[in-house]
PDB file of C-alpha atoms in Angstrom:
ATOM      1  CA  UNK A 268      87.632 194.646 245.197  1.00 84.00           C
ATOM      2  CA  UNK A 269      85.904 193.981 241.781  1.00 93.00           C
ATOM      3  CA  UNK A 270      87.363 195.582 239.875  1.00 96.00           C
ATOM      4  CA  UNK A 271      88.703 193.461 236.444  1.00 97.00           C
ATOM      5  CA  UNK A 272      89.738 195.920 233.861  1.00 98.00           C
ATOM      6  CA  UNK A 273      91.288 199.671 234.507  1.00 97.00           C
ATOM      7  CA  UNK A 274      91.495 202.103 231.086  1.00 97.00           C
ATOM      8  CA  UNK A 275      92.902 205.056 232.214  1.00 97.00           C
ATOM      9  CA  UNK A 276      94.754 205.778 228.609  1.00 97.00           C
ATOM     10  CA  UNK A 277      95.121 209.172 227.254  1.00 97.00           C
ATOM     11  CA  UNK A 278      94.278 210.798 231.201  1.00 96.00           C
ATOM     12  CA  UNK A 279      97.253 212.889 233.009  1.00 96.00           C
ATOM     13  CA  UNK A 280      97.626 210.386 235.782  1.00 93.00           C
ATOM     14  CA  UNK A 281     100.060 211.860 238.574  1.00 92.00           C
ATOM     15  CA  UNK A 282     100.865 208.145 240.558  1.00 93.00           C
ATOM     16  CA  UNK A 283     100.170 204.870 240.853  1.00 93.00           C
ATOM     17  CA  UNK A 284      99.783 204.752 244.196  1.00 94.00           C
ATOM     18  CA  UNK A 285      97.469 202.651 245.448  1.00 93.00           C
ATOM     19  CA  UNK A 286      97.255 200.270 242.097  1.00 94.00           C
ATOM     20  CA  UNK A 287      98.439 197.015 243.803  1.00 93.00           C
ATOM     21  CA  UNK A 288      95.008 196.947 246.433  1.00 93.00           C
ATOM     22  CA  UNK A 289      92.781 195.478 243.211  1.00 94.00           C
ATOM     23  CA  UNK A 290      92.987 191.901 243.603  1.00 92.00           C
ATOM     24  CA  UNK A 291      91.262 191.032 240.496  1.00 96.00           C
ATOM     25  CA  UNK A 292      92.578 193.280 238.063  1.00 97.00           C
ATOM     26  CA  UNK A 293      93.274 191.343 235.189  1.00 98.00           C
ATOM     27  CA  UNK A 294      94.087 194.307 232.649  1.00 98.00           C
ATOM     28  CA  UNK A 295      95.332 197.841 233.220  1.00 98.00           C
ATOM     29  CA  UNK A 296      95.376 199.858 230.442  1.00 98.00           C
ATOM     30  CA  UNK A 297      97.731 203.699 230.890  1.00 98.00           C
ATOM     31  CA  UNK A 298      99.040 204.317 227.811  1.00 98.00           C
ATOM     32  CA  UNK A 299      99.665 207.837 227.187  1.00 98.00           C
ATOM     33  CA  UNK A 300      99.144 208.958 230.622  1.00 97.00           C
ATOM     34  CA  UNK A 301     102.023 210.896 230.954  1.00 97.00           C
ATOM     35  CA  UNK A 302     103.866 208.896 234.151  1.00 97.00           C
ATOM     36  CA  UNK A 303     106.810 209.365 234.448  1.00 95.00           C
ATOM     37  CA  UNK A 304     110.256 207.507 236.510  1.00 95.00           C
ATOM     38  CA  UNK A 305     110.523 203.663 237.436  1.00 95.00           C
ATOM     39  CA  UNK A 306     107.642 201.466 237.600  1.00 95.00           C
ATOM     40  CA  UNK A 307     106.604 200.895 240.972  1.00 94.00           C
ATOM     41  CA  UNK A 308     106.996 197.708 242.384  1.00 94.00           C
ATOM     42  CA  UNK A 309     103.162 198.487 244.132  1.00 95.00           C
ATOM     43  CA  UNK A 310     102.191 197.153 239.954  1.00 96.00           C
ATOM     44  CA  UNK A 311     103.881 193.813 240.652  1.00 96.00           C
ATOM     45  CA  UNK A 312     101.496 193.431 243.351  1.00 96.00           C
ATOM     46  CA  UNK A 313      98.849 192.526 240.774  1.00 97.00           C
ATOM     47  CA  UNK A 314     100.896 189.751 239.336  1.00 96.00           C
ATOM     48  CA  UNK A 315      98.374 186.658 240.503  1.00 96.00           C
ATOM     49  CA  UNK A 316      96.125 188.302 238.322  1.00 97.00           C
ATOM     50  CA  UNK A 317      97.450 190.301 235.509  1.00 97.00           C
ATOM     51  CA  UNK A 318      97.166 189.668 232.110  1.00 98.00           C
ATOM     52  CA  UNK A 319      97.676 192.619 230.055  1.00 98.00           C
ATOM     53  CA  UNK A 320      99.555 195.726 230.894  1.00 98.00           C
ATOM     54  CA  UNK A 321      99.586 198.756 228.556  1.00 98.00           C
ATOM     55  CA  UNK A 322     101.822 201.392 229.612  1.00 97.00           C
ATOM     56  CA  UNK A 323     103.442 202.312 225.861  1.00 98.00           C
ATOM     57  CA  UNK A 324     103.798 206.105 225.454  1.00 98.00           C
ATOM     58  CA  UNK A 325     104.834 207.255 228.516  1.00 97.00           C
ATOM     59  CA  UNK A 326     108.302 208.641 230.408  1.00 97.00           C
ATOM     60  CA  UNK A 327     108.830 205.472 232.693  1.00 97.00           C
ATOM     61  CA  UNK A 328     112.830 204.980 232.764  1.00 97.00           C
ATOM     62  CA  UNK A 329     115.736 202.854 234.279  1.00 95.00           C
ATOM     63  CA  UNK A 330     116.273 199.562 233.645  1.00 94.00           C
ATOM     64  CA  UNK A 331     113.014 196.858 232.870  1.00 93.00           C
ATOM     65  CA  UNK A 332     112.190 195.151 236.539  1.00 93.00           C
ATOM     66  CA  UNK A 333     112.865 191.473 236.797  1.00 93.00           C
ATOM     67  CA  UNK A 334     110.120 191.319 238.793  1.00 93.00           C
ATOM     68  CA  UNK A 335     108.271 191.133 235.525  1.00 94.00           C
ATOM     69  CA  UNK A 336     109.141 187.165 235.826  1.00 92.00           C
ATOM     70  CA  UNK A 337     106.247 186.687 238.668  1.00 92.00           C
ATOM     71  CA  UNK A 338     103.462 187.975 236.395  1.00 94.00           C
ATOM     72  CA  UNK A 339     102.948 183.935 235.169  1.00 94.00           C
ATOM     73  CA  UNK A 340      99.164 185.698 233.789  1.00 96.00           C
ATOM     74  CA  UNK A 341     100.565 188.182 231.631  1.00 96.00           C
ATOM     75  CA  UNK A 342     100.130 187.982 228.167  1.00 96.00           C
ATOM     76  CA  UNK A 343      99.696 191.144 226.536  1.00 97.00           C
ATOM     77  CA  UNK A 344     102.685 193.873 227.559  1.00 96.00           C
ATOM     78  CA  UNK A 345     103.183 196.627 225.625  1.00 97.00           C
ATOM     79  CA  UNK A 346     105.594 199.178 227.118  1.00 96.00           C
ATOM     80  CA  UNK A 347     106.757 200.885 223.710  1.00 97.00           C
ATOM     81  CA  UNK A 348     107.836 204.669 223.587  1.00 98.00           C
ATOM     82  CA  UNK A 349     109.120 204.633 226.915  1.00 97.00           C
ATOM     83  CA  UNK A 350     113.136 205.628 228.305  1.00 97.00           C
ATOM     84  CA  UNK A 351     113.311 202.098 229.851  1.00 96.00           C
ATOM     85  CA  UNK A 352     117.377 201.093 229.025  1.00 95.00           C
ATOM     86  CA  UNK A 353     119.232 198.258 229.121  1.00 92.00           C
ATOM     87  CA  UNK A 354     118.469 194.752 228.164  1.00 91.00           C
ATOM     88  CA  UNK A 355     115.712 192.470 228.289  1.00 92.00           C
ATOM     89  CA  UNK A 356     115.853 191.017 231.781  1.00 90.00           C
ATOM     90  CA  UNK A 357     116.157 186.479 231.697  1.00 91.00           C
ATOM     91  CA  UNK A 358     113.293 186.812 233.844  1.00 91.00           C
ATOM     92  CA  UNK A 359     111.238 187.802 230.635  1.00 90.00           C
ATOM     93  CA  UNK A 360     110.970 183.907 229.994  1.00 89.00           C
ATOM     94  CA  UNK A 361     109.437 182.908 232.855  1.00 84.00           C
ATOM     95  CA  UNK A 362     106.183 184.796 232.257  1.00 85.00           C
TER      96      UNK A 362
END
């Protein structure tokens, strides 16, 4: 419930399952953690809160979510080295 910042870079994480129950994370750090498919929407859960979101260097894939337009917080994204495809959603600008 506490819970502000999450660093979980560099560990083999298997899921994210469970991510969107920390109310008050404000920055979740997973680069390198070898995840792999679409982002789960369960992450856009922490949108009241989140303000940066490090996920570079991982296998996520399929098109960037639009629901990145409700995370008004976020600031710091980096999502590099990833198989996301497609173009950069309009909702982009309202963040």
């Amino acid at each position: 419930e506490n819970l502000e910042v999450l660093i979980l870079s560099e560990i083999i994480v298997n899921s994210l399952e469970g991510i969107g129950k920390a109310p008050k994370l404000r920055k979740l750090h997973l680069t390198g953690c070898d995840l792999w498919g679409e982002l789960p929407d369960e992450l856009f859960d922490l949108a009241p809160t989140l303000k940066g979101l490090f996920i570079a260097y991982n296998h996520f894939t399929g098109p960037l979510p639009t629901m990145f337009g409700e995370m008004k917080h976020l600031t710091d994204l980096y999502a590099f080295n990833n198989d996301f495809e497609g173009e950069v959603p309009s909702e982009f600008g309202k963040m």
